[in-house]
Coordinates of C-alpha atoms in Angstrom, one line a residue:
M21 CA 71.3 84.0 88.1
R22 CA 69.0 82.7 85.4
G23 CA 65.8 81.1 86.6
R24 CA 66.6 81.1 90.1
S25 CA 63.9 81.8 92.5
L26 CA 63.6 85.1 94.7
A27 CA 63.8 82.7 97.8
L28 CA 67.1 81.4 96.6
L29 CA 68.2 84.9 95.6
L30 CA 67.7 86.2 98.9
C31 CA 69.7 83.1 100.5
V32 CA 72.8 83.4 98.2
S33 CA 74.4 86.2 99.9
S34 CA 74.8 84.4 103.3
A35 CA 75.8 81.2 101.9
A36 CA 79.3 82.1 102.6
A37 CA 78.3 83.8 105.8
R38 CA 76.4 81.2 107.3
A39 CA 73.3 81.8 109.8
A40 CA 74.1 80.7 113.4
D41 CA 71.7 79.4 115.7
D42 CA 71.2 82.5 117.5
G43 CA 70.0 84.3 114.1
A44 CA 73.0 86.2 113.6
V45 CA 75.1 86.3 110.4
T46 CA 78.6 84.0 111.0
P47 CA 81.5 85.9 109.4
S48 CA 84.1 83.8 107.5
E49 CA 87.1 82.6 109.2
N50 CA 89.0 85.2 107.8
L51 CA 87.4 88.2 109.2
V52 CA 88.5 89.7 112.5
L53 CA 85.8 91.9 114.4
D54 CA 86.3 94.2 117.3
G55 CA 83.3 96.2 118.6
I56 CA 81.0 95.2 116.0
P57 CA 77.9 93.7 117.4
A58 CA 76.0 90.5 116.0
I59 CA 74.5 91.1 112.6
P60 CA 71.0 89.8 112.5
T61 CA 70.3 87.5 109.5
W62 CA 67.3 89.6 108.5
V63 CA 69.9 92.3 107.4
A64 CA 71.7 89.8 105.2
E65 CA 68.3 88.7 103.8
S66 CA 66.8 92.1 103.4
V67 CA 70.2 93.3 101.2
G68 CA 70.5 89.8 99.5
R69 CA 69.5 90.9 95.7
Y70 CA 72.0 94.0 95.9
T71 CA 74.9 91.6 96.8
E72 CA 74.3 89.7 93.5
F73 CA 75.3 92.3 91.0
R74 CA 77.9 91.2 88.5
S75 CA 80.1 93.1 85.9
A76 CA 82.3 92.4 83.1
A77 CA 85.7 93.8 81.6
L78 CA 87.1 93.3 78.4
Q79 CA 90.7 91.8 78.6
S80 CA 91.9 90.9 75.0
W81 CA 90.6 90.1 71.7
H82 CA 91.3 86.7 70.2
P83 CA 94.4 87.0 67.7
T84 CA 92.4 86.0 64.6
R85 CA 89.0 85.2 65.5
R86 CA 85.9 87.5 66.7
E87 CA 86.2 86.2 70.2
M88 CA 87.5 87.9 73.3
L89 CA 88.8 87.1 77.0
I90 CA 86.7 89.1 79.7
T91 CA 87.1 88.9 83.5
T92 CA 83.9 88.4 85.4
R93 CA 82.8 86.7 88.7
F94 CA 80.8 83.7 89.0
G95 CA 82.1 82.5 92.4
D96 CA 84.1 84.5 95.1
T97 CA 86.5 86.4 92.6
N98 CA 87.0 87.7 89.3
Q99 CA 88.6 85.1 86.8
V100 CA 89.0 85.0 83.1
H101 CA 86.3 83.8 80.7
W102 CA 86.2 83.3 77.1
V103 CA 83.2 84.6 75.0
R104 CA 83.1 83.3 71.4
L105 CA 80.1 85.5 70.1
P106 CA 78.3 88.7 71.4
G107 CA 75.7 87.6 74.1
A108 CA 77.2 83.9 74.0
D109 CA 77.9 82.0 77.4
R110 CA 81.0 82.8 79.2
K111 CA 83.2 79.9 79.3
Q112 CA 85.4 80.2 82.5
M113 CA 88.9 79.4 81.9
T114 CA 90.7 80.2 85.3
F115 CA 89.6 78.8 88.7
S116 CA 91.2 80.4 91.5
K117 CA 90.5 81.5 95.1
E118 CA 92.4 84.6 94.2
R119 CA 91.3 87.4 91.8
V120 CA 92.8 87.6 88.4
S121 CA 93.6 91.3 87.5
K122 CA 94.6 91.2 83.8
A123 CA 94.7 88.7 80.9
S124 CA 96.1 88.8 77.3
F125 CA 96.4 87.0 74.2
P126 CA 99.9 87.6 72.3
R127 CA 99.3 89.1 69.0
K128 CA 99.7 86.2 66.6
S129 CA 99.4 82.7 68.9
D130 CA 96.0 81.5 70.3
G131 CA 97.5 78.4 71.8
Y132 CA 97.9 80.2 75.3
F133 CA 97.5 83.5 77.2
V134 CA 99.2 85.2 80.0
F135 CA 97.3 86.4 83.0
A136 CA 98.2 88.5 86.2
M137 CA 97.0 87.4 89.6
D138 CA 98.1 88.4 93.4
K139 CA 97.6 86.8 96.5
G140 CA 95.5 87.8 99.4
G141 CA 95.3 91.4 97.8
N142 CA 98.9 92.0 98.3
E143 CA 99.0 93.4 94.9
F144 CA 102.4 91.5 94.3
S145 CA 101.0 90.2 90.9
Q146 CA 102.5 87.1 89.3
L147 CA 102.5 86.3 85.7
Y148 CA 101.0 82.9 84.6
R149 CA 100.7 81.4 81.2
Y150 CA 97.4 79.5 80.5
D151 CA 97.6 76.9 78.0
V152 CA 94.3 76.5 75.9
T153 CA 94.6 72.9 74.8
T154 CA 95.6 71.4 78.2
G155 CA 94.1 73.8 80.8
D156 CA 97.6 73.7 82.3
V157 CA 98.6 76.9 84.3
T158 CA 102.7 77.8 84.5
L159 CA 104.0 80.4 86.9
L160 CA 106.2 82.7 84.6
T161 CA 107.7 85.0 87.6
D162 CA 109.4 84.8 90.8
G163 CA 106.4 83.8 92.7
G164 CA 107.6 85.9 95.6
R165 CA 107.3 89.5 96.7
S166 CA 107.7 91.1 93.5
Q167 CA 105.3 93.1 91.6
N168 CA 104.9 92.4 87.9
G169 CA 102.7 94.2 85.5
L170 CA 101.3 92.7 82.3
G171 CA 102.8 94.8 79.3
P172 CA 102.7 95.1 75.6
W173 CA 103.2 92.2 73.1
S174 CA 105.6 92.4 70.2
H175 CA 104.2 92.8 66.8
A176 CA 105.8 89.7 64.9
G177 CA 106.3 87.2 67.7
D178 CA 105.5 86.3 71.1
L179 CA 107.6 88.3 73.2
L180 CA 106.0 90.1 76.2
A181 CA 107.6 93.2 77.9
Y182 CA 106.7 93.8 81.4
G183 CA 107.7 95.7 84.6
S184 CA 109.0 94.1 87.7
T185 CA 110.3 95.1 91.0
R186 CA 112.1 91.7 91.6
R187 CA 115.6 93.2 91.9
N188 CA 115.2 95.1 95.0
G189 CA 111.4 95.6 95.7
A190 CA 111.7 99.4 94.8
D191 CA 112.7 99.8 91.5
R192 CA 110.7 98.8 88.5
D193 CA 112.8 97.4 85.7
V194 CA 111.5 96.4 82.5
Y195 CA 111.9 92.7 81.3
V196 CA 111.3 90.9 78.0
M197 CA 110.3 87.1 77.8
D198 CA 108.8 84.5 75.3
P199 CA 106.1 83.0 77.7
R200 CA 106.4 79.7 76.0
D201 CA 109.9 79.5 77.4
P202 CA 110.1 81.1 80.7
R203 CA 114.0 80.7 80.5
T204 CA 114.1 83.2 78.0
D205 CA 113.4 85.8 80.5
R206 CA 115.9 88.7 80.5
K207 CA 116.0 92.3 81.9
A208 CA 116.0 94.6 79.0
L209 CA 116.3 97.9 81.3
E210 CA 117.3 98.8 84.7
V211 CA 116.2 102.0 86.1
T212 CA 115.8 103.7 89.3
G213 CA 112.2 104.3 90.7
G214 CA 109.0 102.6 90.9
G215 CA 107.2 104.4 88.2
W216 CA 108.4 103.0 85.1
A217 CA 106.4 100.9 82.6
P218 CA 106.7 99.4 79.2
L219 CA 103.9 101.0 77.1
D220 CA 104.3 99.8 73.4
W221 CA 106.7 97.9 70.7
S222 CA 107.9 99.7 67.8
P223 CA 106.6 98.4 64.6
D224 CA 110.0 96.5 63.7
D225 CA 110.2 95.4 67.4
K226 CA 113.6 96.6 67.7
Q227 CA 112.4 99.3 70.2
L228 CA 110.3 99.8 73.3
L229 CA 108.5 102.8 74.3
V230 CA 108.9 103.2 78.2
G231 CA 107.0 105.8 80.5
E232 CA 108.7 107.1 83.8
E233 CA 106.0 108.5 86.1
I234 CA 107.2 111.1 88.9
S235 CA 103.9 112.0 89.7
I236 CA 100.4 112.6 88.2
N237 CA 101.6 115.9 87.0
E238 CA 105.2 114.9 86.0
S239 CA 106.2 112.1 83.5
Y240 CA 108.5 111.3 80.8
L241 CA 108.9 108.9 77.8
W242 CA 112.0 107.1 76.7
I243 CA 112.8 104.9 73.7
V244 CA 114.7 101.7 74.7
D245 CA 116.9 99.4 72.4
V246 CA 115.5 95.8 73.1
A247 CA 118.9 94.4 72.2
T248 CA 121.2 96.7 74.1
G249 CA 119.2 98.5 76.9
A250 CA 120.5 101.8 75.8
K251 CA 117.7 104.4 76.2
R252 CA 117.1 108.0 74.8
L253 CA 114.8 110.4 76.3
V254 CA 112.2 111.7 74.0
T255 CA 110.3 114.1 76.1
P256 CA 113.3 116.4 77.5
K257 CA 113.4 117.3 81.3
G258 CA 113.1 121.0 82.6
G259 CA 111.3 123.9 81.7
A260 CA 109.1 126.2 83.6
E261 CA 106.4 123.7 84.2
T262 CA 106.4 119.8 84.7
V263 CA 104.5 118.0 81.9
A264 CA 102.5 114.7 82.1
Y265 CA 102.2 112.0 79.5
S266 CA 99.1 109.9 80.6
K267 CA 99.4 107.3 77.5
A268 CA 101.9 106.8 74.4
R269 CA 101.8 104.7 71.2
F270 CA 104.2 104.4 68.2
G271 CA 102.7 105.5 65.0
A272 CA 102.4 103.0 62.1
D273 CA 105.8 103.8 60.6
G274 CA 107.7 104.1 63.7
K275 CA 108.8 107.5 63.2
L276 CA 106.3 109.5 65.6
L277 CA 104.3 108.8 68.8
Y278 CA 100.7 109.4 69.7
V279 CA 100.4 110.7 73.2
A280 CA 98.0 112.3 75.6
T281 CA 99.6 115.1 77.3
D282 CA 99.0 118.4 79.3
K283 CA 101.9 120.2 77.8
D284 CA 101.0 124.0 76.9
S285 CA 97.5 123.2 78.0
E286 CA 95.5 122.9 81.2
F287 CA 93.9 119.7 79.8
Q288 CA 95.3 116.4 78.5
R289 CA 95.2 116.7 74.5
L290 CA 95.8 114.1 72.2
A291 CA 99.1 114.9 70.3
R292 CA 101.7 113.6 67.8
I293 CA 105.4 113.9 68.5
D294 CA 107.9 113.8 65.6
L295 CA 110.8 111.4 67.1
G296 CA 113.3 113.5 64.9
S297 CA 112.6 116.9 65.8
G298 CA 110.7 116.2 69.1
V299 CA 107.8 118.7 67.7
H300 CA 104.3 118.1 69.2
T301 CA 101.5 118.6 67.0
Y302 CA 98.0 119.0 68.9
L303 CA 95.2 117.2 67.4
T304 CA 92.2 117.9 69.9
S305 CA 92.6 121.6 70.9
H306 CA 89.0 122.0 70.0
I307 CA 88.0 119.9 73.2
S308 CA 88.3 121.6 76.6
W309 CA 88.5 118.4 78.4
D310 CA 91.2 115.6 79.2
V311 CA 91.8 112.9 76.5
E312 CA 91.3 110.1 78.9
S313 CA 92.3 107.2 76.7
F314 CA 93.1 106.4 72.9
E315 CA 94.2 103.4 70.8
P316 CA 95.3 104.0 67.1
S317 CA 94.0 101.1 64.8
P318 CA 96.2 98.5 63.4
D319 CA 96.6 100.1 60.1
G320 CA 97.3 103.5 61.7
K321 CA 94.7 105.1 59.8
T322 CA 92.3 105.6 62.7
I323 CA 92.6 106.6 66.5
A324 CA 89.7 105.9 68.7
F325 CA 89.7 108.2 71.7
T326 CA 87.6 109.1 74.8
T327 CA 87.1 112.5 76.5
N328 CA 86.2 112.9 80.3
E329 CA 83.6 115.8 80.0
D330 CA 82.4 116.4 83.5
G331 CA 82.8 112.8 84.3
V332 CA 81.0 111.3 81.3
S333 CA 82.9 109.6 78.7
A334 CA 82.5 111.0 75.2
F335 CA 83.7 108.5 72.2
H336 CA 85.4 109.9 69.3
L337 CA 87.2 108.9 66.2
L338 CA 90.1 110.5 64.5
D339 CA 91.1 110.3 60.6
V340 CA 94.9 110.3 61.0
A341 CA 95.4 111.5 57.3
T342 CA 93.4 114.6 57.7
G343 CA 93.7 115.1 61.5
K344 CA 90.1 115.7 61.9
E345 CA 87.3 113.9 63.5
R346 CA 85.0 111.5 61.4
P347 CA 81.5 110.6 62.6
A348 CA 81.6 108.3 65.5
P349 CA 78.5 106.2 66.9
K350 CA 77.0 107.9 70.1
L351 CA 77.3 105.5 72.9
P352 CA 74.9 105.5 76.1
V353 CA 75.9 108.0 78.7
G354 CA 78.4 106.6 81.1
V355 CA 82.1 105.6 81.7
I356 CA 84.1 103.9 78.7
G357 CA 87.2 102.1 79.4
A358 CA 89.5 99.1 78.1
L359 CA 89.8 100.5 74.3
T360 CA 90.9 97.6 72.4
W361 CA 91.4 97.2 68.4
H362 CA 90.7 93.7 67.0
A363 CA 93.4 92.8 64.5
N364 CA 91.0 93.1 61.9
G365 CA 91.1 96.8 62.1
K366 CA 87.3 97.0 62.1
D367 CA 86.1 96.1 65.5
L368 CA 86.8 98.2 68.5
G369 CA 85.9 96.6 71.9
L370 CA 85.3 98.5 75.0
T371 CA 83.9 98.4 78.6
L372 CA 81.0 100.6 79.3
A373 CA 79.6 101.3 83.0
Q374 CA 76.0 103.2 83.4
A375 CA 74.6 104.5 86.4
R376 CA 71.6 102.1 85.9
S377 CA 73.8 99.0 84.5
P378 CA 77.1 97.5 85.7
A379 CA 80.1 97.6 83.6
D380 CA 79.6 95.2 80.4
V381 CA 81.6 94.7 77.3
F382 CA 80.6 96.3 74.0
S383 CA 82.3 96.5 70.2
I384 CA 81.6 98.9 67.6
D385 CA 82.0 98.2 64.0
V386 CA 83.9 101.6 63.1
A387 CA 83.0 101.2 59.5
T388 CA 79.1 100.9 59.8
G389 CA 78.8 102.2 63.5
A390 CA 77.0 99.0 64.3
I391 CA 77.3 98.5 68.2
D392 CA 77.3 94.5 69.8
R393 CA 76.7 94.0 73.5
W394 CA 79.0 90.9 74.2
T395 CA 77.9 90.7 77.8
E396 CA 74.8 91.2 79.8
S397 CA 75.8 91.1 83.6
E398 CA 73.1 89.8 86.1
T399 CA 71.7 92.3 88.6
G400 CA 70.3 89.9 91.3
G401 CA 66.9 90.0 89.6
L402 CA 66.2 93.8 90.2
N403 CA 65.0 95.9 87.5
T404 CA 67.9 98.6 87.3
I405 CA 65.9 101.0 84.9
G406 CA 64.0 102.5 87.7
F407 CA 67.3 103.3 89.7
P408 CA 67.9 106.9 90.5
A409 CA 70.1 108.8 88.0
P410 CA 72.9 111.1 89.1
E411 CA 72.5 114.9 89.1
L412 CA 75.5 117.1 88.7
V413 CA 75.6 119.7 91.5
R414 CA 77.9 122.4 92.5
W415 CA 78.6 124.6 95.5
K416 CA 80.9 127.3 96.5
S417 CA 83.8 126.5 98.8
F418 CA 85.6 128.7 101.5
D419 CA 87.6 130.6 98.8
G420 CA 84.9 131.1 96.2
R421 CA 85.8 128.3 94.1
S422 CA 83.2 126.1 92.5
I423 CA 83.2 122.5 93.3
S424 CA 81.2 119.9 91.9
G425 CA 79.8 116.6 92.5
F426 CA 77.0 114.0 91.8
L427 CA 74.0 114.0 93.7
F428 CA 71.9 110.6 93.7
R429 CA 68.3 111.2 95.2
P430 CA 66.2 108.4 96.4
P431 CA 63.1 107.5 94.9
A432 CA 60.0 110.0 95.2
R433 CA 58.0 107.4 97.6
F434 CA 60.7 108.6 100.2
T435 CA 59.1 112.0 101.3
G436 CA 60.6 114.8 103.6
K437 CA 64.0 115.5 104.1
R438 CA 66.5 112.6 103.4
P439 CA 69.5 111.5 105.4
V440 CA 72.8 112.0 103.4
L441 CA 75.6 109.7 102.9
I442 CA 78.9 111.8 101.6
N443 CA 81.1 109.3 99.8
I444 CA 84.6 110.8 98.9
H445 CA 86.7 109.3 96.0
G446 CA 90.6 107.9 96.7
G447 CA 93.3 108.8 94.6
P448 CA 93.7 111.4 95.9
E449 CA 94.0 112.3 92.0
G450 CA 90.8 110.3 91.4
Q451 CA 87.3 111.4 90.4
T452 CA 83.8 110.4 91.0
R453 CA 81.9 109.5 87.7
P454 CA 78.3 108.6 87.0
D455 CA 78.7 104.7 86.6
F456 CA 77.0 101.9 88.4
L457 CA 76.8 102.1 92.4
G458 CA 76.4 98.4 93.0
R459 CA 75.5 97.6 96.5
G460 CA 75.1 101.4 97.0
N461 CA 71.8 101.2 95.1
Y462 CA 70.3 99.8 98.4
Y463 CA 71.0 102.8 100.6
L464 CA 68.9 104.7 97.8
N465 CA 66.2 102.4 97.0
E466 CA 65.6 100.6 100.3
L467 CA 66.7 103.0 102.9
G468 CA 66.0 106.4 101.2
I469 CA 69.3 107.8 101.9
A470 CA 70.7 110.5 99.4
V471 CA 74.1 110.0 98.3
V472 CA 76.4 112.8 97.5
F473 CA 79.9 112.3 95.7
P474 CA 82.0 115.3 95.8
N475 CA 85.1 116.0 93.7
V476 CA 87.0 118.1 95.9
R477 CA 90.0 119.9 94.8
G478 CA 92.8 117.7 93.9
S479 CA 90.5 115.7 91.7
S480 CA 91.4 114.6 88.1
G481 CA 89.4 115.7 85.1
Y482 CA 89.1 119.3 85.7
G483 CA 92.7 120.7 84.7
K484 CA 96.1 120.3 86.0
S485 CA 95.7 123.5 88.0
F486 CA 92.7 122.3 89.9
L487 CA 94.7 118.9 90.3
K488 CA 97.5 120.7 92.2
L489 CA 95.2 122.6 94.6
D490 CA 95.5 120.1 97.5
N491 CA 99.3 119.4 97.1
G492 CA 101.5 119.6 100.3
V493 CA 100.7 122.0 102.9
L494 CA 97.6 122.9 100.8
R495 CA 96.0 119.5 101.9
E496 CA 93.4 120.6 104.5
D497 CA 91.8 122.9 101.6
S498 CA 90.2 120.0 100.1
V499 CA 88.7 119.0 103.8
K500 CA 87.2 122.3 103.6
D501 CA 85.5 121.6 100.4
V502 CA 83.5 118.9 102.3
G503 CA 82.8 121.6 105.0
A504 CA 81.2 123.8 102.3
L505 CA 79.4 120.8 101.3
F506 CA 77.8 120.6 104.8
D507 CA 76.7 124.2 104.2
W508 CA 75.2 123.5 100.8
I509 CA 73.3 120.5 102.3
A510 CA 71.6 122.8 104.9
T511 CA 70.2 125.0 102.1
R512 CA 68.5 122.0 100.3
D513 CA 64.9 121.5 101.1
D514 CA 65.3 117.8 100.3
L515 CA 68.2 117.0 102.3
D516 CA 68.2 116.6 106.2
A517 CA 71.6 118.4 107.6
T518 CA 70.9 117.0 111.1
R519 CA 71.5 113.3 109.6
V520 CA 74.8 113.2 107.6
M521 CA 77.4 110.4 107.3
V522 CA 80.7 110.4 105.7
T523 CA 82.8 107.6 104.1
G524 CA 85.5 107.0 101.6
G525 CA 88.3 104.4 100.8
S526 CA 91.8 105.0 100.6
Y527 CA 92.6 108.6 100.2
G528 CA 88.9 108.9 100.7
G529 CA 89.5 107.2 104.1
Y530 CA 91.9 109.9 105.0
M531 CA 89.4 112.5 104.0
T532 CA 86.8 110.6 106.0
L533 CA 88.9 110.8 109.2
A534 CA 89.9 114.2 108.4
V535 CA 86.3 115.5 108.0
A536 CA 85.3 113.5 111.3
T537 CA 87.8 115.4 113.3
R538 CA 87.2 118.9 111.7
Y539 CA 83.4 118.6 111.6
D540 CA 82.3 116.3 114.4
D541 CA 79.3 118.4 115.1
K542 CA 77.9 118.2 111.6
L543 CA 78.1 114.4 111.6
R544 CA 75.9 111.5 112.9
C545 CA 79.0 109.0 111.9
S546 CA 81.8 108.2 109.6
L547 CA 82.9 104.9 107.7
D548 CA 86.7 104.7 106.9
V549 CA 87.8 102.0 104.5
V550 CA 91.5 101.6 104.3
G551 CA 92.3 105.0 105.1
I552 CA 95.4 107.0 105.9
S553 CA 95.6 108.1 109.7
S554 CA 98.7 109.8 109.4
F555 CA 100.7 110.7 106.4
V556 CA 104.1 110.2 108.5
T557 CA 103.6 106.9 109.3
F558 CA 101.8 105.9 106.0
L559 CA 105.1 107.3 104.1
E560 CA 107.3 105.5 106.4
R561 CA 105.5 102.2 106.0
T562 CA 103.9 102.0 102.4
E563 CA 105.6 99.8 100.0
S564 CA 108.8 101.3 98.8
Y565 CA 108.1 101.2 95.3
R566 CA 105.4 103.8 95.6
R567 CA 107.1 105.8 98.4
D568 CA 108.5 108.5 96.2
L569 CA 105.4 108.8 94.0
R570 CA 103.1 109.6 97.1
R571 CA 106.0 112.0 98.7
V572 CA 105.3 114.2 95.7
E573 CA 101.8 114.4 96.4
Y574 CA 101.6 114.4 100.2
G575 CA 105.0 116.0 101.1
D576 CA 108.2 114.5 102.0
E577 CA 108.3 113.5 105.5
R578 CA 111.8 113.3 105.9
D579 CA 111.9 117.2 105.9
P580 CA 111.3 118.5 109.5
K581 CA 108.9 121.4 108.5
V582 CA 106.8 119.1 106.2
R583 CA 106.8 116.4 109.1
E584 CA 105.7 119.1 111.4
F585 CA 102.5 119.9 109.3
L586 CA 101.9 116.5 108.4
L587 CA 101.7 115.5 112.4
R588 CA 99.7 118.5 113.1
I589 CA 97.0 117.7 110.6
A590 CA 97.2 113.8 111.1
P591 CA 93.6 112.4 112.1
V592 CA 95.3 110.3 114.6
N593 CA 96.5 113.2 116.3
N594 CA 93.3 114.9 116.3
A595 CA 91.2 111.8 117.3
A596 CA 90.1 113.5 120.6
K597 CA 87.9 115.7 118.5
I598 CA 85.7 112.5 117.3
T599 CA 82.8 112.0 119.5
K600 CA 80.5 110.3 116.8
P601 CA 80.5 106.6 116.2
L602 CA 83.3 105.4 113.6
F603 CA 83.5 102.3 111.4
V604 CA 87.2 101.1 110.2
V605 CA 87.7 98.7 107.5
Q606 CA 91.0 97.3 106.4
G607 CA 92.6 94.5 104.8
Q608 CA 95.7 93.2 106.7
N609 CA 97.7 92.8 103.4
D610 CA 97.3 96.1 101.8
P611 CA 100.6 97.2 100.4
R612 CA 99.5 100.7 99.8
V613 CA 98.0 101.8 103.3
P614 CA 99.5 99.4 105.8
F615 CA 96.8 98.0 108.2
T616 CA 98.7 99.7 111.2
E617 CA 97.2 103.0 109.9
S618 CA 93.5 101.6 110.8
E619 CA 94.6 100.0 113.9
Q620 CA 96.2 103.0 115.4
M621 CA 93.2 105.0 114.7
V622 CA 91.0 102.6 116.1
E623 CA 92.8 102.4 119.5
T624 CA 93.0 106.2 119.8
V625 CA 89.3 106.8 119.1
K626 CA 88.6 104.1 121.7
K627 CA 90.2 106.2 124.3
N628 CA 87.6 108.9 124.0
G629 CA 84.8 106.2 124.9
T630 CA 83.4 106.9 121.2
P631 CA 81.6 103.8 119.7
V632 CA 84.3 102.2 117.2
W633 CA 83.4 99.2 114.9
Y634 CA 86.6 97.6 113.3
L635 CA 86.4 94.7 110.6
K636 CA 89.8 93.4 109.3
A637 CA 90.2 90.7 106.6
K638 CA 93.3 88.5 106.9
D639 CA 93.0 87.4 103.2
E640 CA 92.4 90.9 101.6
G641 CA 94.6 94.0 100.8
H642 CA 93.4 97.7 99.6
G643 CA 89.6 97.0 99.9
F644 CA 87.9 93.8 99.8
A645 CA 87.8 91.7 96.5
K646 CA 86.4 88.4 97.8
K647 CA 82.6 88.3 97.7
K648 CA 82.1 86.7 100.8
N649 CA 83.9 89.5 102.8
A650 CA 82.5 92.2 100.8
D651 CA 79.1 90.8 101.6
F652 CA 79.8 90.9 105.4
Q653 CA 81.2 94.4 105.0
F654 CA 78.1 95.3 103.5
Y655 CA 75.7 93.8 106.1
A656 CA 77.7 95.5 108.9
T657 CA 77.3 98.8 106.9
V658 CA 73.8 98.6 106.8
A659 CA 73.6 97.8 110.4
F660 CA 75.8 100.8 111.2
M661 CA 73.7 103.0 109.2
R662 CA 70.4 101.8 110.8
E663 CA 71.9 102.3 114.3
F664 CA 73.6 105.4 113.9
L665 CA 72.4 107.5 110.8
L666 CA 68.9 106.6 110.4
K667 CA 67.9 106.6 114.0

């Protein structure tokens, strides 16, 4: 965006959605519209700069040089870029119409890297080798309807471990391959279930550490002999309460593991497991928050880790020899991800997102504490320093439990009581955190809408007991948390309880539909993005590799009593209660929430005579990833808000 004029900036967003002669925005050929009126070109022009935000994510350090691979978007989708110095130009390496989700160098070779890419948002990622010298791209996996996850590299050679559903589409087996020769690909472990993934190689490369996830509250760790496929359970099953292991790595000597676990605790703690005895030694009991991520240094002497403290990331360094924390540089308030050590053992890379800055890539010299910024993503020419900062707020729910969320208030120039957008996260075991709102800043800065992000019961980050409070037949209790939020809004002098809109994506889409059926009288309108309209039809149609995982959370629809409950609370079966306008957005290739969930809801609500807008993308999956599609969705959302929330 450097050097572009304001006039050009305002036109960029409508380049992919051309202005027709009648002054309306023309959607791309892959968008299907139902009930959506023509979107005036002035809407696209008014939001133009808010569609030009960019972000960057760290993917991999170069094996030897202080250089890195990142993903960012300069066209329609995220692609792999090479950055050779902090603040240097980003050299684009991959050029595909489809998004690249992951990329990684092997530990020793720099002549190639491997990346993962799906098609049309279907999440059936395939693995590819990119040859640095020639630019050639070689398909490494089957290229069909299998899901392949980019896993860890061996220490000594170029062996890549990865999980794949290729055998039957449901079970995620573990494979090993030398990507320089795809013919070396072989199955190292055959399993039952879709929640398996290779996590790390032992220091001698003879064993793989493999995780098995049953649910967010229950998981197990196995050690697998790479040569024979024999596996040994490290974390025994059974006991009074299930235990979760969110991350695990081998220690430097191969005789122990470092893990993040909620064993014997409400929160995820960093722990050490002795592989001989199975004894857990806890290293962060002094911190009453989840350890969300960690990485041991290449020499095994230091562990970098982050904690999630009321949604904000805190950065820590642990000295392995003493088991004590050492001084760590203080990073700006935000959300930290992608912790990655360089092979030099000194530089630690990470991605940092802040409320007033898109996600960008940084590195820390752990010896000196010096911080380098590798990318500075464009913000459409807008000065984001003045963007509203989030306020942590709390309210009492129906049972007296305290529920929290983040409130973004519009600038002071907007006076009087402000209309409110309630935005509910997905997951359901997700959490809204104070990172960059992107396009959502337009609602605050230009429309004067206050935005509330509730972390209802069932959200992660507040302990495992809180996480379980919406499971099974407790599902509607989280909906009641939003009902209590309506009451809290009514007590505020700065918020207008008569102008409230609810929105959310995925599970947040279900919550949107459930809130719309239960609290129709408190709403002006609703926007559901790839949401579940019936847990029964969802569980019957979601991809088989994730079905059992979701049954643990929502309940097993094959049980007659559970089925009756799920049908009773299904938004599609309560749609007659919706009298306020509804906007539904869906990707046709969505493997998680099939498009039929949206279409059955749209058709049912139409029968009420309620205004319904429906936007479907034929080349998208679980949300819109292509910029031209996301732009049109944004234009339509702004038009919907102007018509039904702001009037």
